[in-house]
């Protein structure tokens, strides 16, 4: 549903932020996920009707109380229909360790990553329940029809129906889904990226796992560059042309500190995981005063560790192999980088990022004509409007350079 400001003191963002926290508290107290979400939606409708004239002192408590009343009413109606009203409990039995007070959003995140769900359903349900996205927004984020995403979310809810959440998702799944929430908001949903960072902070307090700190560091280091990623006209600015004075130095410093604390506890028997390695690469980019001063040999070394995490990286982690090809192009020469991209032709040859990487490497080699052709091919395959426009501009710029050189 579309949320409008309920009062002068509560804007849309504030109301959205309340939804996952109230939903988490309801589920933690033993309510069925689907029923709790329906009750909360009814409470929101009631809020939109009454809050403009009678804003509550504690909006979160108000929503929780109304939703609980709706749940009790629903149970009583169902009991009456089945002639067993006397057996319907007035209040659900609490889950062990339940804490009505406080922020239960992290708990909700683990529930959405329940092992009964498929990875796609875990992501979709998390974006819906924790991120507060509508079904259409989630569908747009993953380039699938809205009806397809609605079915996916409905299946996830059915799978959770009656579950007591005695087996929440494991930490590795939670980390992956949390990063996908961050990635889904990185382009134009800043509130999603900030929520992902907030949850990652909570996660580092709840576990000693270094990968949780690695994920937080990666988010912080990427988020620090966000102000420079687009120009005033909303056009993408590639990393090597960004105004580094716009980068958030405080976030970079925090990200580096968090990363160092994670790497400090690693050993030969327990090497850094994916998020720590990706954060280390991001930290090296952030540390460079200019693009020309980037420590590409060190970045290549980290990419070597990243691809080594997979038995068959070309098929299991082609994005890492493609990133490594760029590092190879800078550290060992563009021709070597282009050869590396050749390994991915069968896996990524139909994707725009493969052609864009080759365009970048051809430009690095001083071949603007080949670079323009590759960027043009990439633009024809891109589905994101901002990326497609950027690739079209790159192709035009390089064609101009090629004409000037003849």
C-alpha positions as a LaTeX table, in Angstrom:
\begin{tabular}{lrrr}
\hline
Residue & $x$ (\AA) & $y$ (\AA) & $z$ (\AA) \\
\hline
Unk1 & 0.00 & 0.00 & 0.00 \\
Unk2 & 1.07 & 3.58 & $-0.53$ \\
Unk3 & 2.01 & 5.30 & 2.70 \\
Unk4 & 1.33 & 9.00 & 3.09 \\
Unk5 & 2.41 & 11.19 & 6.00 \\
Unk6 & 0.06 & 10.46 & 8.89 \\
Unk7 & 0.76 & 13.74 & 10.65 \\
Unk8 & 3.10 & 16.69 & 10.56 \\
Unk9 & 5.33 & 14.86 & 13.03 \\
Unk10 & 5.50 & 11.58 & 11.11 \\
Unk11 & 6.58 & 11.45 & 7.49 \\
Unk12 & 6.47 & 8.57 & 5.05 \\
Unk13 & 10.01 & 7.44 & 5.82 \\
Unk14 & 9.29 & 7.29 & 9.54 \\
Unk15 & 6.13 & 5.29 & 9.00 \\
Unk16 & 7.90 & 2.88 & 6.65 \\
Unk17 & 10.63 & 2.36 & 9.25 \\
Unk18 & 8.04 & 1.31 & 11.83 \\
Unk19 & 6.54 & $-1.46$ & 9.69 \\
Unk20 & 9.33 & $-4.10$ & 9.86 \\
Unk21 & 9.90 & $-3.44$ & 13.56 \\
Unk22 & 6.26 & $-3.91$ & 14.49 \\
Unk23 & 5.96 & $-6.94$ & 12.21 \\
Unk24 & 9.06 & $-8.49$ & 13.81 \\
Unk25 & 7.67 & $-7.96$ & 17.31 \\
Unk26 & 4.38 & $-9.62$ & 16.34 \\
Unk27 & 6.12 & $-12.65$ & 14.83 \\
Unk28 & 8.55 & $-12.90$ & 17.75 \\
Unk29 & 5.57 & $-13.13$ & 20.10 \\
Unk30 & 4.38 & $-16.23$ & 18.24 \\
Unk31 & 2.06 & $-14.86$ & 15.57 \\
Unk32 & 1.86 & $-16.44$ & 12.13 \\
Unk33 & 3.87 & $-14.35$ & 9.63 \\
Unk34 & 1.12 & $-13.98$ & 7.04 \\
Unk35 & $-1.57$ & $-13.21$ & 9.62 \\
Unk36 & 0.67 & $-10.68$ & 11.35 \\
Unk37 & 1.37 & $-8.88$ & 8.08 \\
Unk38 & $-2.36$ & $-8.72$ & 7.27 \\
Unk39 & $-3.16$ & $-7.36$ & 10.74 \\
Unk40 & $-0.42$ & $-4.75$ & 10.44 \\
Unk41 & $-1.78$ & $-3.62$ & 7.08 \\
Unk42 & $-5.19$ & $-3.11$ & 8.71 \\
Unk43 & $-3.53$ & $-1.14$ & 11.50 \\
Unk44 & $-1.81$ & 1.07 & 8.93 \\
Unk45 & $-5.11$ & 1.78 & 7.22 \\
Unk46 & $-6.57$ & 2.74 & 10.59 \\
Unk47 & $-3.54$ & 4.95 & 11.26 \\
Unk48 & $-3.96$ & 6.81 & 7.99 \\
Unk49 & $-7.60$ & 7.43 & 8.93 \\
Unk50 & $-7.13$ & 8.58 & 12.53 \\
Unk51 & $-3.61$ & 9.96 & 12.95 \\
Unk52 & $-4.08$ & 13.24 & 11.05 \\
Unk53 & $-6.48$ & 14.44 & 13.77 \\
Unk54 & $-5.26$ & 12.31 & 16.69 \\
Unk55 & $-1.55$ & 11.52 & 16.32 \\
Unk56 & $-0.38$ & 9.00 & 18.94 \\
Unk57 & 2.39 & 9.71 & 21.43 \\
Unk58 & 4.08 & 6.41 & 20.54 \\
Unk59 & 3.29 & 5.46 & 16.91 \\
Unk60 & 5.07 & 2.12 & 17.13 \\
Unk61 & 3.18 & 1.03 & 20.26 \\
Unk62 & $-0.08$ & 2.23 & 18.70 \\
Unk63 & 0.44 & 0.15 & 15.54 \\
Unk64 & 1.42 & $-2.92$ & 17.56 \\
Unk65 & $-1.61$ & $-2.62$ & 19.84 \\
Unk66 & $-4.08$ & $-2.20$ & 16.97 \\
Unk67 & $-2.50$ & $-5.07$ & 15.01 \\
Unk68 & $-2.70$ & $-7.33$ & 18.06 \\
Unk69 & $-6.37$ & $-6.47$ & 18.49 \\
Unk70 & $-6.97$ & $-7.34$ & 14.84 \\
Unk71 & $-5.22$ & $-10.68$ & 15.36 \\
Unk72 & $-7.28$ & $-11.46$ & 18.43 \\
Unk73 & $-10.46$ & $-10.49$ & 16.58 \\
Unk74 & $-9.49$ & $-12.72$ & 13.67 \\
Unk75 & $-8.82$ & $-15.67$ & 15.95 \\
Unk76 & $-12.11$ & $-15.19$ & 17.75 \\
Unk77 & $-14.03$ & $-14.97$ & 14.48 \\
Unk78 & $-12.40$ & $-18.14$ & 13.24 \\
Unk79 & $-13.12$ & $-19.89$ & 16.53 \\
Unk80 & $-16.76$ & $-18.84$ & 16.39 \\
Unk81 & $-17.09$ & $-20.14$ & 12.87 \\
Unk82 & $-15.74$ & $-23.49$ & 14.00 \\
Unk83 & $-17.80$ & $-23.45$ & 17.19 \\
Unk84 & $-14.67$ & $-23.59$ & 19.28 \\
Unk85 & $-14.41$ & $-20.04$ & 20.53 \\
Unk86 & $-13.63$ & $-21.23$ & 24.05 \\
Unk87 & $-10.44$ & $-22.86$ & 22.76 \\
Unk88 & $-9.10$ & $-19.76$ & 21.06 \\
Unk89 & $-6.34$ & $-18.24$ & 23.25 \\
Unk90 & $-6.63$ & $-14.54$ & 23.98 \\
Unk91 & $-2.90$ & $-14.09$ & 23.56 \\
Unk92 & $-0.35$ & $-16.27$ & 21.74 \\
Unk93 & 2.33 & $-18.10$ & 23.68 \\
Unk94 & 5.56 & $-16.15$ & 23.41 \\
Unk95 & 8.58 & $-17.53$ & 21.63 \\
Unk96 & 11.35 & $-18.38$ & 24.10 \\
Unk97 & 13.58 & $-15.41$ & 24.60 \\
Unk98 & 11.01 & $-12.99$ & 23.20 \\
Unk99 & 11.55 & $-9.39$ & 24.15 \\
Unk100 & 8.57 & $-7.15$ & 23.35 \\
Unk101 & 10.64 & $-4.00$ & 23.81 \\
Unk102 & 13.49 & $-2.97$ & 21.56 \\
Unk103 & 14.18 & $-3.35$ & 17.85 \\
Unk104 & 13.33 & $-6.80$ & 16.52 \\
Unk105 & 14.17 & $-6.05$ & 12.88 \\
Unk106 & 17.31 & $-8.19$ & 13.02 \\
Unk107 & 15.20 & $-11.06$ & 14.34 \\
Unk108 & 12.82 & $-10.57$ & 11.42 \\
Unk109 & 15.75 & $-10.70$ & 9.00 \\
Unk110 & 16.73 & $-14.14$ & 10.29 \\
Unk111 & 13.12 & $-15.32$ & 10.02 \\
Unk112 & 12.91 & $-14.25$ & 6.39 \\
Unk113 & 16.02 & $-16.33$ & 5.74 \\
Unk114 & 14.29 & $-19.47$ & 7.07 \\
Unk115 & 15.84 & $-22.67$ & 5.65 \\
Unk116 & 12.43 & $-23.80$ & 4.32 \\
Unk117 & 12.58 & $-21.01$ & 1.74 \\
Unk118 & 14.43 & $-20.94$ & $-1.56$ \\
Unk119 & 17.15 & $-18.27$ & $-1.95$ \\
Unk120 & 14.93 & $-16.25$ & $-4.29$ \\
Unk121 & 12.06 & $-16.37$ & $-1.80$ \\
Unk122 & 14.36 & $-15.39$ & 1.08 \\
Unk123 & 15.45 & $-12.29$ & $-0.79$ \\
Unk124 & 11.95 & $-11.35$ & $-1.91$ \\
Unk125 & 10.39 & $-11.80$ & 1.52 \\
Unk126 & 13.20 & $-9.88$ & 3.22 \\
Unk127 & 12.85 & $-6.96$ & 0.85 \\
Unk128 & 9.10 & $-6.97$ & 1.50 \\
Unk129 & 9.15 & $-7.41$ & 5.29 \\
Unk130 & 12.44 & $-5.81$ & 6.31 \\
Unk131 & 13.06 & $-3.38$ & 3.48 \\
Unk132 & 9.47 & $-2.22$ & 3.21 \\
Unk133 & 9.39 & $-2.42$ & $-0.60$ \\
Unk134 & 6.16 & $-3.00$ & $-2.47$ \\
Unk135 & 5.78 & $-6.06$ & $-4.69$ \\
Unk136 & 6.20 & $-3.86$ & $-7.77$ \\
Unk137 & 9.40 & $-2.28$ & $-6.41$ \\
Unk138 & 10.88 & $-5.71$ & $-5.67$ \\
Unk139 & 9.93 & $-6.95$ & $-9.14$ \\
Unk140 & 11.57 & $-3.90$ & $-10.72$ \\
Unk141 & 14.74 & $-4.42$ & $-8.67$ \\
Unk142 & 15.11 & $-7.96$ & $-10.07$ \\
Unk143 & 13.73 & $-7.30$ & $-13.56$ \\
Unk144 & 10.83 & $-9.76$ & $-13.32$ \\
Unk145 & 7.10 & $-9.19$ & $-13.88$ \\
Unk146 & 5.14 & $-8.01$ & $-10.86$ \\
Unk147 & 2.87 & $-11.08$ & $-11.06$ \\
Unk148 & 5.91 & $-13.36$ & $-10.91$ \\
Unk149 & 7.22 & $-11.62$ & $-7.82$ \\
Unk150 & 3.78 & $-11.66$ & $-6.18$ \\
Unk151 & 3.64 & $-15.45$ & $-6.67$ \\
Unk152 & 7.14 & $-15.80$ & $-5.23$ \\
Unk153 & 6.22 & $-13.83$ & $-2.12$ \\
Unk154 & 2.94 & $-15.74$ & $-1.72$ \\
Unk155 & 4.79 & $-19.06$ & $-1.91$ \\
Unk156 & 7.23 & $-17.85$ & 0.73 \\
Unk157 & 4.39 & $-16.90$ & 3.06 \\
Unk158 & 2.69 & $-20.27$ & 2.53 \\
Unk159 & 5.94 & $-22.04$ & 3.33 \\
Unk160 & 6.18 & $-20.14$ & 6.61 \\
Unk161 & 2.55 & $-20.67$ & 7.60 \\
Unk162 & 2.45 & $-22.37$ & 10.99 \\
Unk163 & 6.22 & $-22.28$ & 11.37 \\
Unk164 & 7.46 & $-21.53$ & 14.88 \\
Unk165 & 10.84 & $-20.40$ & 13.53 \\
Unk166 & 12.82 & $-22.86$ & 15.58 \\
Unk167 & 15.33 & $-23.07$ & 12.72 \\
Unk168 & 16.07 & $-19.56$ & 11.49 \\
Unk169 & 18.36 & $-19.07$ & 8.51 \\
Unk170 & 22.06 & $-19.48$ & 9.11 \\
Unk171 & 24.39 & $-16.50$ & 9.24 \\
Unk172 & 25.86 & $-17.03$ & 5.75 \\
Unk173 & 22.37 & $-16.77$ & 4.23 \\
Unk174 & 21.54 & $-13.71$ & 6.32 \\
Unk175 & 24.75 & $-12.00$ & 5.19 \\
Unk176 & 24.01 & $-12.71$ & 1.53 \\
Unk177 & 20.44 & $-11.48$ & 1.75 \\
Unk178 & 21.49 & $-8.40$ & 3.71 \\
Unk179 & 23.99 & $-7.49$ & 1.00 \\
Unk180 & 21.33 & $-7.96$ & $-1.67$ \\
Unk181 & 19.11 & $-5.51$ & 0.23 \\
Unk182 & 21.99 & $-3.04$ & 0.16 \\
Unk183 & 22.61 & $-3.64$ & $-3.55$ \\
Unk184 & 18.91 & $-3.24$ & $-4.38$ \\
Unk185 & 18.93 & 0.23 & $-2.87$ \\
Unk186 & 22.35 & 1.35 & $-4.04$ \\
Unk187 & 21.08 & 3.02 & $-7.19$ \\
Unk188 & 18.08 & 5.04 & $-6.06$ \\
Unk189 & 16.74 & 3.77 & $-2.74$ \\
Unk190 & 19.07 & 5.39 & $-0.21$ \\
Unk191 & 16.82 & 4.43 & 2.70 \\
Unk192 & 17.34 & 0.75 & 1.80 \\
Unk193 & 21.13 & 1.07 & 1.85 \\
Unk194 & 20.97 & 2.87 & 5.17 \\
Unk195 & 18.68 & 0.20 & 6.63 \\
Unk196 & 21.05 & $-2.52$ & 5.43 \\
Unk197 & 23.99 & $-0.75$ & 7.07 \\
Unk198 & 22.01 & $-0.31$ & 10.29 \\
Unk199 & 21.17 & $-4.02$ & 10.39 \\
Unk200 & 24.77 & $-4.95$ & 9.58 \\
Unk201 & 25.91 & $-2.87$ & 12.56 \\
Unk202 & 23.48 & $-4.75$ & 14.79 \\
Unk203 & 24.70 & $-8.04$ & 13.38 \\
Unk204 & 28.32 & $-7.28$ & 14.28 \\
Unk205 & 27.19 & $-6.74$ & 17.87 \\
Unk206 & 25.30 & $-10.05$ & 17.89 \\
Unk207 & 28.06 & $-12.26$ & 16.46 \\
Unk208 & 31.86 & $-12.49$ & 16.49 \\
Unk209 & 31.93 & $-13.84$ & 12.93 \\
Unk210 & 34.54 & $-11.80$ & 10.99 \\
Unk211 & 32.50 & $-12.03$ & 7.78 \\
Unk212 & 29.75 & $-9.98$ & 9.43 \\
Unk213 & 32.30 & $-7.22$ & 10.01 \\
Unk214 & 33.59 & $-7.73$ & 6.50 \\
Unk215 & 30.12 & $-7.14$ & 5.11 \\
Unk216 & 29.65 & $-3.98$ & 7.20 \\
Unk217 & 33.03 & $-2.69$ & 6.02 \\
Unk218 & 32.16 & $-3.40$ & 2.39 \\
Unk219 & 28.86 & $-1.55$ & 2.69 \\
Unk220 & 30.46 & 1.45 & 4.38 \\
Unk221 & 33.27 & 1.72 & 1.83 \\
Unk222 & 30.89 & 1.47 & $-1.12$ \\
Unk223 & 28.36 & 3.82 & 0.46 \\
Unk224 & 31.10 & 6.41 & 1.05 \\
Unk225 & 31.51 & 6.79 & $-2.72$ \\
Unk226 & 27.80 & 7.19 & $-3.41$ \\
Unk227 & 27.78 & 11.04 & $-3.49$ \\
Unk228 & 30.20 & 10.99 & $-6.43$ \\
Unk229 & 28.57 & 8.18 & $-8.40$ \\
Unk230 & 26.16 & 10.48 & $-10.24$ \\
Unk231 & 26.63 & 13.98 & $-11.63$ \\
Unk232 & 24.18 & 16.86 & $-11.22$ \\
Unk233 & 22.19 & 15.60 & $-14.21$ \\
Unk234 & 21.81 & 12.14 & $-12.67$ \\
Unk235 & 24.30 & 10.51 & $-15.05$ \\
Unk236 & 26.62 & 7.71 & $-13.91$ \\
Unk237 & 30.20 & 8.77 & $-13.23$ \\
Unk238 & 32.63 & 5.81 & $-13.45$ \\
Unk239 & 35.00 & 5.22 & $-10.55$ \\
Unk240 & 38.12 & 6.47 & $-12.32$ \\
Unk241 & 36.48 & 9.85 & $-13.08$ \\
Unk242 & 34.74 & 10.49 & $-9.76$ \\
Unk243 & 35.45 & 13.61 & $-7.74$ \\
Unk244 & 37.10 & 11.96 & $-4.74$ \\
Unk245 & 36.64 & 15.04 & $-2.61$ \\
Unk246 & 32.94 & 14.07 & $-2.52$ \\
Unk247 & 33.69 & 10.71 & $-0.93$ \\
Unk248 & 32.71 & 10.46 & 2.74 \\
Unk249 & 36.04 & 10.27 & 4.54 \\
Unk250 & 34.45 & 9.44 & 7.87 \\
Unk251 & 32.65 & 6.42 & 6.41 \\
Unk252 & 35.83 & 5.32 & 4.68 \\
Unk253 & 37.77 & 5.54 & 7.94 \\
Unk254 & 35.10 & 3.55 & 9.77 \\
Unk255 & 34.99 & 0.94 & 7.02 \\
Unk256 & 38.76 & 0.50 & 7.16 \\
Unk257 & 38.70 & 0.17 & 10.97 \\
Unk258 & 35.95 & $-2.45$ & 10.83 \\
Unk259 & 37.80 & $-4.36$ & 8.09 \\
Unk260 & 41.06 & $-4.32$ & 10.03 \\
Unk261 & 39.31 & $-5.71$ & 13.10 \\
Unk262 & 37.98 & $-8.59$ & 10.99 \\
Unk263 & 41.28 & $-9.36$ & 9.26 \\
Unk264 & 43.13 & $-9.25$ & 12.59 \\
Unk265 & 41.47 & $-12.47$ & 13.79 \\
Unk266 & 42.05 & $-14.45$ & 10.59 \\
Unk267 & 44.67 & $-17.18$ & 10.35 \\
Unk268 & 46.06 & $-19.52$ & 7.68 \\
Unk269 & 43.53 & $-22.10$ & 8.84 \\
Unk270 & 40.75 & $-19.50$ & 8.74 \\
Unk271 & 41.45 & $-17.16$ & 5.81 \\
Unk272 & 39.34 & $-14.11$ & 4.97 \\
Unk273 & 35.95 & $-14.75$ & 3.38 \\
Unk274 & 34.28 & $-13.12$ & 0.40 \\
Unk275 & 33.04 & $-9.96$ & 2.10 \\
Unk276 & 36.37 & $-9.24$ & 3.76 \\
Unk277 & 38.18 & $-9.69$ & 0.45 \\
Unk278 & 35.73 & $-7.45$ & $-1.43$ \\
Unk279 & 36.02 & $-4.88$ & 1.35 \\
Unk280 & 39.82 & $-4.99$ & 1.06 \\
Unk281 & 39.53 & $-4.26$ & $-2.67$ \\
Unk282 & 37.14 & $-1.39$ & $-1.96$ \\
Unk283 & 39.52 & $-0.05$ & 0.70 \\
Unk284 & 42.42 & 0.04 & $-1.77$ \\
Unk285 & 40.31 & 2.05 & $-4.20$ \\
Unk286 & 39.30 & 4.40 & $-1.38$ \\
Unk287 & 42.91 & 4.80 & $-0.26$ \\
Unk288 & 44.13 & 6.00 & $-3.66$ \\
Unk289 & 44.35 & 9.83 & $-3.90$ \\
Unk290 & 43.62 & 9.52 & $-7.64$ \\
Unk291 & 42.74 & 6.80 & $-10.13$ \\
Unk292 & 46.31 & 6.80 & $-11.47$ \\
Unk293 & 47.65 & 6.06 & $-7.98$ \\
Unk294 & 45.50 & 2.98 & $-7.43$ \\
Unk295 & 47.52 & $-0.01$ & $-6.17$ \\
Unk296 & 46.43 & $-2.41$ & $-8.89$ \\
Unk297 & 49.00 & $-5.16$ & $-8.11$ \\
Unk298 & 47.62 & $-5.36$ & $-4.57$ \\
Unk299 & 44.05 & $-5.34$ & $-5.86$ \\
Unk300 & 44.96 & $-8.17$ & $-8.24$ \\
Unk301 & 46.38 & $-10.12$ & $-5.31$ \\
Unk302 & 43.07 & $-9.80$ & $-3.46$ \\
Unk303 & 41.16 & $-10.83$ & $-6.58$ \\
Unk304 & 43.34 & $-13.93$ & $-6.76$ \\
Unk305 & 42.15 & $-14.81$ & $-3.26$ \\
Unk306 & 38.55 & $-14.07$ & $-4.20$ \\
Unk307 & 38.44 & $-16.39$ & $-7.22$ \\
Unk308 & 40.27 & $-19.05$ & $-5.21$ \\
Unk309 & 37.19 & $-19.35$ & $-2.99$ \\
Unk310 & 35.39 & $-21.19$ & $-5.83$ \\
Unk311 & 36.28 & $-24.57$ & $-7.27$ \\
Unk312 & 35.20 & $-23.39$ & $-10.73$ \\
Unk313 & 35.22 & $-19.57$ & $-10.56$ \\
Unk314 & 34.39 & $-19.04$ & $-14.23$ \\
Unk315 & 31.01 & $-20.71$ & $-13.74$ \\
Unk316 & 30.47 & $-20.25$ & $-10.00$ \\
Unk317 & 31.68 & $-16.64$ & $-9.63$ \\
Unk318 & 32.02 & $-15.03$ & $-13.07$ \\
Unk319 & 31.62 & $-11.51$ & $-11.63$ \\
Unk320 & 34.80 & $-11.99$ & $-9.59$ \\
Unk321 & 36.65 & $-13.31$ & $-12.64$ \\
Unk322 & 35.50 & $-10.30$ & $-14.66$ \\
Unk323 & 36.64 & $-7.91$ & $-11.92$ \\
Unk324 & 39.97 & $-9.70$ & $-11.83$ \\
Unk325 & 40.32 & $-9.24$ & $-15.60$ \\
Unk326 & 40.14 & $-5.47$ & $-15.11$ \\
Unk327 & 42.81 & $-5.70$ & $-12.40$ \\
Unk328 & 44.95 & $-7.83$ & $-14.71$ \\
Unk329 & 44.56 & $-5.20$ & $-17.43$ \\
Unk330 & 45.92 & $-2.51$ & $-15.13$ \\
Unk331 & 48.63 & $-4.57$ & $-13.44$ \\
Unk332 & 49.85 & $-6.73$ & $-16.34$ \\
Unk333 & 48.65 & $-4.92$ & $-19.45$ \\
Unk334 & 45.36 & $-4.53$ & $-21.27$ \\
Unk335 & 46.10 & $-7.38$ & $-23.66$ \\
Unk336 & 46.40 & $-9.75$ & $-20.71$ \\
Unk337 & 43.14 & $-8.40$ & $-19.30$ \\
Unk338 & 41.33 & $-8.97$ & $-22.59$ \\
Unk339 & 42.62 & $-12.55$ & $-22.69$ \\
Unk340 & 41.17 & $-13.05$ & $-19.23$ \\
Unk341 & 37.74 & $-11.87$ & $-20.39$ \\
Unk342 & 37.91 & $-14.49$ & $-23.13$ \\
Unk343 & 37.56 & $-17.18$ & $-20.45$ \\
Unk344 & 34.11 & $-15.80$ & $-19.69$ \\
Unk345 & 32.74 & $-15.61$ & $-23.24$ \\
Unk346 & 30.56 & $-18.72$ & $-22.91$ \\
Unk347 & 29.24 & $-17.70$ & $-19.48$ \\
Unk348 & 28.84 & $-13.92$ & $-19.78$ \\
Unk349 & 29.04 & $-13.29$ & $-23.52$ \\
Unk350 & 25.36 & $-12.37$ & $-23.67$ \\
Unk351 & 25.57 & $-9.94$ & $-20.71$ \\
Unk352 & 26.21 & $-6.23$ & $-21.09$ \\
Unk353 & 28.83 & $-6.17$ & $-18.32$ \\
Unk354 & 31.13 & $-8.49$ & $-20.26$ \\
Unk355 & 31.07 & $-6.22$ & $-23.31$ \\
Unk356 & 31.47 & $-3.12$ & $-21.10$ \\
Unk357 & 34.55 & $-4.64$ & $-19.43$ \\
Unk358 & 36.08 & $-5.33$ & $-22.83$ \\
Unk359 & 35.28 & $-1.78$ & $-23.91$ \\
Unk360 & 37.09 & $-0.47$ & $-20.83$ \\
Unk361 & 40.14 & $-2.64$ & $-21.53$ \\
Unk362 & 40.24 & $-1.67$ & $-25.22$ \\
Unk363 & 40.16 & 1.99 & $-24.17$ \\
Unk364 & 42.96 & 1.26 & $-21.69$ \\
Unk365 & 44.94 & $-0.22$ & $-24.57$ \\
Unk366 & 44.50 & 3.00 & $-26.58$ \\
Unk367 & 42.13 & 1.45 & $-29.14$ \\
Unk368 & 39.09 & 3.78 & $-29.11$ \\
Unk369 & 37.50 & 2.20 & $-32.18$ \\
Unk370 & 37.35 & $-1.30$ & $-30.64$ \\
Unk371 & 36.32 & 0.22 & $-27.32$ \\
Unk372 & 33.43 & 2.11 & $-28.94$ \\
Unk373 & 32.19 & $-1.08$ & $-30.62$ \\
Unk374 & 32.28 & $-2.98$ & $-27.35$ \\
Unk375 & 30.48 & $-0.23$ & $-25.44$ \\
Unk376 & 27.85 & 0.01 & $-28.17$ \\
Unk377 & 27.28 & $-3.74$ & $-27.92$ \\
Unk378 & 26.99 & $-3.42$ & $-24.14$ \\
Unk379 & 24.47 & $-0.58$ & $-24.45$ \\
Unk380 & 22.26 & $-2.73$ & $-26.67$ \\
Unk381 & 22.13 & $-5.41$ & $-24.00$ \\
Unk382 & 21.75 & $-3.24$ & $-20.88$ \\
Unk383 & 18.36 & $-3.26$ & $-19.14$ \\
Unk384 & 18.96 & $-0.47$ & $-16.63$ \\
Unk385 & 18.24 & 2.92 & $-18.19$ \\
Unk386 & 21.03 & 4.80 & $-16.37$ \\
Unk387 & 23.60 & 2.15 & $-17.30$ \\
Unk388 & 22.43 & 2.05 & $-20.91$ \\
Unk389 & 22.67 & 5.83 & $-21.23$ \\
Unk390 & 26.16 & 5.77 & $-19.73$ \\
Unk391 & 27.30 & 3.09 & $-22.17$ \\
Unk392 & 25.84 & 5.02 & $-25.13$ \\
Unk393 & 27.76 & 8.13 & $-24.03$ \\
Unk394 & 30.98 & 6.15 & $-23.66$ \\
Unk395 & 30.57 & 4.69 & $-27.15$ \\
Unk396 & 29.95 & 8.15 & $-28.63$ \\
Unk397 & 32.93 & 9.65 & $-26.80$ \\
Unk398 & 35.26 & 6.92 & $-28.03$ \\
Unk399 & 33.99 & 7.13 & $-31.62$ \\
Unk400 & 34.81 & 10.83 & $-31.51$ \\
Unk401 & 38.32 & 10.01 & $-30.26$ \\
Unk402 & 38.74 & 7.44 & $-33.06$ \\
Unk403 & 37.71 & 9.96 & $-35.71$ \\
Unk404 & 40.04 & 12.59 & $-34.28$ \\
Unk405 & 42.94 & 10.13 & $-34.43$ \\
Unk406 & 42.47 & 9.43 & $-38.17$ \\
\hline
\end{tabular}
